[in-house]
Tab-separated table of C-alpha atoms and ligand atoms in Angstrom:
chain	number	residue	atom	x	y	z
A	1	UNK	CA	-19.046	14.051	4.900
A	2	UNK	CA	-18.372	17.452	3.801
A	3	UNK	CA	-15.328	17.956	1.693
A	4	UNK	CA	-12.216	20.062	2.361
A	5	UNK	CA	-12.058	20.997	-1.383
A	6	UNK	CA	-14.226	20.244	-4.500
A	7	UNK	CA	-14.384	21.610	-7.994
A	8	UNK	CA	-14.987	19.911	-10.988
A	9	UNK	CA	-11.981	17.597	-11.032
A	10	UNK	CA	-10.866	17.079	-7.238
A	11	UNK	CA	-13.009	16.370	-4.243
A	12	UNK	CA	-10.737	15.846	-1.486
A	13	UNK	CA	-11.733	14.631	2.152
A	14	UNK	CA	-9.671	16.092	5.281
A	15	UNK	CA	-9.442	12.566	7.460
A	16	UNK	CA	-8.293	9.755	8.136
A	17	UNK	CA	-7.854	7.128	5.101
A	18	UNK	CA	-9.758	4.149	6.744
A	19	UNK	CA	-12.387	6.138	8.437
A	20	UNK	CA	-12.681	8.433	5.461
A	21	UNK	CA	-13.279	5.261	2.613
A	22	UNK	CA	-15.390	3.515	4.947
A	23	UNK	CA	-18.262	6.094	4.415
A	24	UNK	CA	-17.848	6.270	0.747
A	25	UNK	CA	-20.245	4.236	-1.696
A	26	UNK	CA	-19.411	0.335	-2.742
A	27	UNK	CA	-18.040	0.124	-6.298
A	28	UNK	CA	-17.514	3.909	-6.639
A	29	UNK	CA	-14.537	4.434	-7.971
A	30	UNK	CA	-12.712	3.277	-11.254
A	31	UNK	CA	-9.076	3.158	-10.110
A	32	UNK	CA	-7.213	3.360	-6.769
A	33	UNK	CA	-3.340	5.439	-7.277
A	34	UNK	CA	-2.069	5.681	-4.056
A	35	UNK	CA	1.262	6.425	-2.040
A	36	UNK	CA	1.244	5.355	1.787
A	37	UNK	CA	3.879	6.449	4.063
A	38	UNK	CA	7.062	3.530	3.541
A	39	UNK	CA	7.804	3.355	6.971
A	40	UNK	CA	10.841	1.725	6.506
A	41	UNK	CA	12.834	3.684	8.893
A	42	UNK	CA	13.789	2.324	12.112
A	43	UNK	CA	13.118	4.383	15.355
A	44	UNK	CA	11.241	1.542	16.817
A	45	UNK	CA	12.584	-1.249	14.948
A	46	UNK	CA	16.214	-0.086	14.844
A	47	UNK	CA	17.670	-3.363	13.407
A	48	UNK	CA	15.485	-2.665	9.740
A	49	UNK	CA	17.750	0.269	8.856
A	50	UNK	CA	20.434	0.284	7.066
A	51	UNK	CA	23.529	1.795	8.852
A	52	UNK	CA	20.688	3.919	10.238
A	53	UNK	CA	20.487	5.560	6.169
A	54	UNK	CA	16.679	5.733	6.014
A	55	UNK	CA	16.649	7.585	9.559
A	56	UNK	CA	15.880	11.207	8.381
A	57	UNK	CA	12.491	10.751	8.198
A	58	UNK	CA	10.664	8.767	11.344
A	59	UNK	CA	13.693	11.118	13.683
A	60	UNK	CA	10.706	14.054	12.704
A	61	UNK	CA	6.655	13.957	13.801
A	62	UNK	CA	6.443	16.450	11.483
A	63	UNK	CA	7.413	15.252	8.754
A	64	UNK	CA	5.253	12.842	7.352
A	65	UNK	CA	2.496	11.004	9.662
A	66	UNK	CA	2.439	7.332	10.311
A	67	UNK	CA	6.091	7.012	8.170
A	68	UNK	CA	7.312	5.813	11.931
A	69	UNK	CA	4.985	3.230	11.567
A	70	UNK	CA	6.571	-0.696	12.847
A	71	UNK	CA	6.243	-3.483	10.400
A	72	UNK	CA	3.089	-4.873	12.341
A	73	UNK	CA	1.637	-1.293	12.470
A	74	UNK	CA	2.424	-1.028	8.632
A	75	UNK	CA	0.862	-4.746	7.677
A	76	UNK	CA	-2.595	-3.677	9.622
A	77	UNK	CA	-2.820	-0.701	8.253
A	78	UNK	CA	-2.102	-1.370	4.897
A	79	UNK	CA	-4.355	-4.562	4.765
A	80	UNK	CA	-7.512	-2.766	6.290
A	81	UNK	CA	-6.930	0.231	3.145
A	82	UNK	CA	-6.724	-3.055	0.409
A	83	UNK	CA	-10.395	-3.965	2.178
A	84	UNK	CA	-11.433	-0.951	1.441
A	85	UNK	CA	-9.965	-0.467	-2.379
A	86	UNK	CA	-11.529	-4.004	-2.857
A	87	UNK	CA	-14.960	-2.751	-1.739
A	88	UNK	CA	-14.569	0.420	-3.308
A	89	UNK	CA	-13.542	-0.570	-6.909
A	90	UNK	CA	-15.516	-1.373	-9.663
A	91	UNK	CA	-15.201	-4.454	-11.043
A	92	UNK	CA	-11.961	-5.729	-12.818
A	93	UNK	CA	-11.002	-2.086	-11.293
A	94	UNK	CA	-7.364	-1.407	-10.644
A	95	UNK	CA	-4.927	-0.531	-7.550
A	96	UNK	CA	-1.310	0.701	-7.228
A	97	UNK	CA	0.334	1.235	-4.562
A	98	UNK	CA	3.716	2.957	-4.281
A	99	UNK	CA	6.596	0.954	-1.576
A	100	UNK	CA	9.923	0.506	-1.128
A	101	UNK	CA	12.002	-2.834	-1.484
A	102	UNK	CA	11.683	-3.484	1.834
A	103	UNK	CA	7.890	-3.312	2.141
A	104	UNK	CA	6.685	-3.943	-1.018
A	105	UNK	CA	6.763	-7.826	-0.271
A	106	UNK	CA	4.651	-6.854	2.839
A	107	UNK	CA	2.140	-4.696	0.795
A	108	UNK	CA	2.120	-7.028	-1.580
A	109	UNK	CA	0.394	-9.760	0.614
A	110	UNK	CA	-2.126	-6.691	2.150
A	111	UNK	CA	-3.240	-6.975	-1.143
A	112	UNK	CA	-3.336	-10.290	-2.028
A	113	UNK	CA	-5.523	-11.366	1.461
A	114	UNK	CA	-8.080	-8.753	0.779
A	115	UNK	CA	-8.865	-10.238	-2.091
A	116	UNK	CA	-7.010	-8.166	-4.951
A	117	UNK	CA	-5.533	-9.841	-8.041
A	118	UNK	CA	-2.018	-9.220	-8.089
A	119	UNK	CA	-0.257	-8.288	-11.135
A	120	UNK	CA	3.677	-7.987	-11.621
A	121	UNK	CA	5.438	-5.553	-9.287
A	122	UNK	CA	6.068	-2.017	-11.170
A	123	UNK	CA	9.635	-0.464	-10.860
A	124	UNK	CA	9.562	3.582	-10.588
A	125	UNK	CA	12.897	4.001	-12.333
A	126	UNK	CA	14.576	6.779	-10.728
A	127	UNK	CA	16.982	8.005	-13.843
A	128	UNK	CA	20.112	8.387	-11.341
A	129	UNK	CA	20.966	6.718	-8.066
A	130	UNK	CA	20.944	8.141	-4.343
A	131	UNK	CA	22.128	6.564	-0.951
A	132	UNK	CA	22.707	2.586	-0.763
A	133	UNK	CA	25.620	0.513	1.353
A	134	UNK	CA	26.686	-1.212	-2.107
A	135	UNK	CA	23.825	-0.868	-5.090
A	136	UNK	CA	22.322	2.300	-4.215
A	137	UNK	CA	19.125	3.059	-4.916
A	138	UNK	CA	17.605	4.005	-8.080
A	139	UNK	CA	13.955	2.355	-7.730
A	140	UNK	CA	10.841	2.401	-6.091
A	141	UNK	CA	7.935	-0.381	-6.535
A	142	UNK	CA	4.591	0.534	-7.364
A	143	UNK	CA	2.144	-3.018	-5.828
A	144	UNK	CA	-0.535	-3.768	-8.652
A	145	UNK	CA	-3.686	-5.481	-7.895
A	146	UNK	CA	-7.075	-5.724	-9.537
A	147	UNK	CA	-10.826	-6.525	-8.214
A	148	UNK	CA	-11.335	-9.604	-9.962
A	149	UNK	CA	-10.347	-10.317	-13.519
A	150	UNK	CA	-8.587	-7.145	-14.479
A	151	UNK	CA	-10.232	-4.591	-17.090
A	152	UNK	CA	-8.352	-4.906	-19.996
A	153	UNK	CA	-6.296	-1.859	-20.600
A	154	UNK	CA	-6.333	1.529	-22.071
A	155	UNK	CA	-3.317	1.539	-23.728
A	156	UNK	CA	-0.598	-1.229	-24.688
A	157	UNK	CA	2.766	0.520	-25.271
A	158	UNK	CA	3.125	0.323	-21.500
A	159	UNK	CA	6.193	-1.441	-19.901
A	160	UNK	CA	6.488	-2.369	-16.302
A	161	UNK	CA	9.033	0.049	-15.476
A	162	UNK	CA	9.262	3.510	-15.657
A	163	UNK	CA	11.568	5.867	-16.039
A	164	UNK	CA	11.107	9.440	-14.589
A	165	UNK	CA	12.916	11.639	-11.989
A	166	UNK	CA	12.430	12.444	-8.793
A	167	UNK	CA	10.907	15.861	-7.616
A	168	UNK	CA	12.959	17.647	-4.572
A	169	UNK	CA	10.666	20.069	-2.775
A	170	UNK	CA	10.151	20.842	1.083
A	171	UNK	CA	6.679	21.585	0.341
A	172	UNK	CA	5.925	18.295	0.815
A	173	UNK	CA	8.274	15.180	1.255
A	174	UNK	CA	7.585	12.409	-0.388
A	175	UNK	CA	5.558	14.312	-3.776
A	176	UNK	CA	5.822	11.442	-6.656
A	177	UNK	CA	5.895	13.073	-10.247
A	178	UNK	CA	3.120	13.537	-11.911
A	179	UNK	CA	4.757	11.899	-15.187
A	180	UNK	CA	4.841	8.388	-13.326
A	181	UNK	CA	1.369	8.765	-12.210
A	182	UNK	CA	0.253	9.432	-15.835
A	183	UNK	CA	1.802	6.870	-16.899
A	184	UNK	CA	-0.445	4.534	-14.458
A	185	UNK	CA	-3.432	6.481	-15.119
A	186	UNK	CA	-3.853	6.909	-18.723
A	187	UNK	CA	-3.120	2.738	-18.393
A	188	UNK	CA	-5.754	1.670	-17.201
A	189	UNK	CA	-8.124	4.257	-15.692
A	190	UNK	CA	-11.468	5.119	-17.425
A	191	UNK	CA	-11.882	8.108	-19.287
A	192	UNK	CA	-13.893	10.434	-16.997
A	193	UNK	CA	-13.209	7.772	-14.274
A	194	UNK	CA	-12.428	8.637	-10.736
A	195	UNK	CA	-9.073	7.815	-9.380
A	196	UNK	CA	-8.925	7.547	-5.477
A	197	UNK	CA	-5.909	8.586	-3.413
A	198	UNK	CA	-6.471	8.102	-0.084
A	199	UNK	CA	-2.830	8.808	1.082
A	200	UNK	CA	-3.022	12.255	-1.361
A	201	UNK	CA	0.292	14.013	0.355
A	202	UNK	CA	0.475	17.131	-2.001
A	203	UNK	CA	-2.350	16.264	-4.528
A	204	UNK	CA	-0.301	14.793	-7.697
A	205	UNK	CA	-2.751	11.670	-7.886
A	206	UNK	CA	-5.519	14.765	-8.624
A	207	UNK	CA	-3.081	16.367	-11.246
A	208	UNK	CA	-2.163	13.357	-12.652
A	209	UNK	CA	-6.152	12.848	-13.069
A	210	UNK	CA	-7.572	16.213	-14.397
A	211	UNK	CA	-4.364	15.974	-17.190
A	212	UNK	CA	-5.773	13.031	-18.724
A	213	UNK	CA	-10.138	13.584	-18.081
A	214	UNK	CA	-10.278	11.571	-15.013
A	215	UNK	CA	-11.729	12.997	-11.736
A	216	UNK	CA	-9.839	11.966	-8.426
A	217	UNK	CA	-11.108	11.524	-4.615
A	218	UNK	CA	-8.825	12.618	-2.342
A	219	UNK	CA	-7.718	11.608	1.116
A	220	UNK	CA	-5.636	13.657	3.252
A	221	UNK	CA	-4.799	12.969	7.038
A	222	UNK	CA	-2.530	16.196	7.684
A	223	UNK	CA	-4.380	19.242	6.991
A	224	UNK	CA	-1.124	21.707	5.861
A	225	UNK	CA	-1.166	19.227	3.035
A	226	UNK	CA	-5.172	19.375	2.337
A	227	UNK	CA	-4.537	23.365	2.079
A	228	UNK	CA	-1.744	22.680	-0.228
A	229	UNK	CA	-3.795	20.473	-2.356
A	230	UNK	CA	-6.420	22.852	-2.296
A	231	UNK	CA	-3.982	25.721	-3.592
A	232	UNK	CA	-2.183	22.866	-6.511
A	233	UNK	CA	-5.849	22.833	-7.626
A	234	UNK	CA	-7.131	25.918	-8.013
A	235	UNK	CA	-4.435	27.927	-8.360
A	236	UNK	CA	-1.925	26.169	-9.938
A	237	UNK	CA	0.185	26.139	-7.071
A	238	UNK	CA	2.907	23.652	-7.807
A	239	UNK	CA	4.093	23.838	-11.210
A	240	UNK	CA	3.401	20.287	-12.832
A	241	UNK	CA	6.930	18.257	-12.564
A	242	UNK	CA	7.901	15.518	-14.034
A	243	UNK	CA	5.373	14.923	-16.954
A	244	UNK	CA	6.816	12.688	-19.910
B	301	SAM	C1	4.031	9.360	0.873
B	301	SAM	S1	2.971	10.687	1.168
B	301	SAM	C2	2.055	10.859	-0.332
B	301	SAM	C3	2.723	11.773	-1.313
B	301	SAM	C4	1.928	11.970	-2.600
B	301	SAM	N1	1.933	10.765	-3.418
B	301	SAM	C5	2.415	13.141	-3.432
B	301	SAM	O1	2.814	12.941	-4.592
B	301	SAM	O2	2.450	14.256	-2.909
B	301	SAM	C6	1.823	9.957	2.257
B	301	SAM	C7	0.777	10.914	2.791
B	301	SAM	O3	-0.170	10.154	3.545
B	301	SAM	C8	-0.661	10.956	4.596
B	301	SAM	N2	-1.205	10.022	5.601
B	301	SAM	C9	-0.532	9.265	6.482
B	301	SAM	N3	-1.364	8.499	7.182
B	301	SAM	C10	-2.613	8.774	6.726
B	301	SAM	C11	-3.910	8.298	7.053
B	301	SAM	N4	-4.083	7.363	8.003
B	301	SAM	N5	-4.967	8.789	6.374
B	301	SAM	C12	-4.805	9.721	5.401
B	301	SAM	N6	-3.589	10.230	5.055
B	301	SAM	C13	-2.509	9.758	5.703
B	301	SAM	C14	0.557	11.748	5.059
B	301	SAM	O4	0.173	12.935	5.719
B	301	SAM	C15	1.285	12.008	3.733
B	301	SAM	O5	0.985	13.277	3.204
C-alpha cells in the first residue's frame, strides 16, 4: 500500500477503513482512537430523529460519507472495524470509539462480539449545551474496549468524563479537539506507540499523537480530507484547538 502522506509522526492511508486495516500487520499497533460517522440522522430511517433535529447532516452527500448510514448499515460496519482493532492491537491494547447516545449502545455490542473487553462508557463533556427537545445536549460517548486484559495505564488522575469544548470549523465537520484526544492518549497509549485512526476526518487523532511522542496510522476514505490532513501535518495547517 503506498501512503497518501508519511513523515516521521503520521502515515496516513487514502481508502477505505476495512479494506485499508485488512492489509496492515497483526498486533501492529498500540492503541486504536477513532471517530466513525454517528449516523444517527434519519433520511432512511425517518422515525430515529428527533423532530427531524439531527437532519442537517445525512440531507448532504457531501458532507460527511457513510453519516447516512441505517442502523443495520451502522451495526455491520462498525462490527467488521472492532474485528479488525481486535486483530490489529497488541495485547491488553486499547480502543475508543467516539458515538452518540443513540448509537453508543449499538457500538458498544460491535465491540463486545468481536471480542474486545469493554470498559465503562466515557462522556465527552461538552462545557455548554446545544439542540435537545427537553435536556439538550451537552455530551458525547467515547466506547472503550481492550484486547484482552487491559494494559494497565499510563497515568491515574484520569476520570471518565471529560470536559472540553467543541471546535466549530467548515473545514471539516465533525473535527473532535485535540484536548479530549490527549486526554485518551497520554492514558493509556505507549510512549512512541502508534495510535490508529481509521475514520481520521481532519487528522486530530495524528495531532493528538505527535503532542505526546506517539506515532499515528491514519485512515481516510474522502480524499479533500487526506489533503487536509496532509497540510495539518506538515504545515501546521489547523491551529491546535482545544488542548487542556
Ligand atoms: C466523524 S469524522 C472524523 C472526524 C475526526 N475525528 C476529526 O477530529 O477530524 C468521520 C470521518 O470518517 C470518514 N469515513 C467515513 N467512512 C469511512 C470509511 N469507510 N473508511 C475510511 N474513512 C471513512 C469520513 O470521510 C469522515 O471524515
Amino acid at each position: 500500500m503506498t501512503p497518501y502522506f508519511a513523515d516521521e509522526w503520521v502515515t496516513l492511508y487514502h481508502g477505505d477503513a476495512l479494506a485499508v486495516m485488512a492489509n496492515l500487520p497483526e498486533r501492529s499497533v498500540d492503541t486504536v482512537l477513532t471517530d466513525p460517522p454517528y449516523s444517527s440522522g434519519g433520511r432512511r430511517e425517518n422515525s430515529r430523529t428527533v423532530r427531524h433535529s439531527m437532519t442537517r447532516r445525512v440531507a448532504d452527500d457531501d458532507w460527511i460519507r457513510g453519516d447516512a448510514m441505517s442502523t443495520q448499515g451502522y451495526v455491520w460496519f462498525n462490527r467488521l472495524a472492532a474485528l479488525e482493532y481486535r486483530r490489529l492491537l497488541v495485547p491488553g491494547g486499547h480502543a475508543f470509539s467516539f458515538a452518540d447516545w443513540r448509537m453508543a449502545p449499538l457500538l458498544s455490542a460491535a465491540f463486545e462480539t468481536a471480542d474486545l473487553r469493554i470498559h465503562p462508557t466515557i462522556v465527552w463533556d461538552k462545557t455548554y449545551f446545544g439542540m435537545g427537545a427537553i435536556f439538550r445536549n451537552q455530551h458525547e460517548f467515547i466506547v472503550h474496549g481492550s484486547a484482552g486484559n487491559p494494559r494497565p495505564p499510563q497515568r491515574r488522575d484520569v476520570g471518565n468524563v471529560i470536559a472540553c469544548k467543541p471546535i466549530d470549523d467548515d473545514r471539516h465537520p465533525s473535527r473532535k479537539p485535540v484536548g479530549v484526544l490527549d486526554v485518551l492518549i497520554t492514558t493509556v497509549a505507549s510512549p512512541g506507540g502508534a495510535v490508529l485512526d481509521c475514520m481520521a476526518g481532519s487528522g486530530s487523532t495524528a495531532e493528538a499523537a505527535r503532542m505526546s511522542g506517539r506515532t499515528a496510522v491514519l485512515i481516510e476514505a474522502d480524499e479533500r480530507y487526506c489533503e487536509l490532513i496532509a497540510r495539518r501535518m506538515s504545515q501546521g495547517v489547523l491551529a491546535m484547538d482545544g488542548a487542556s
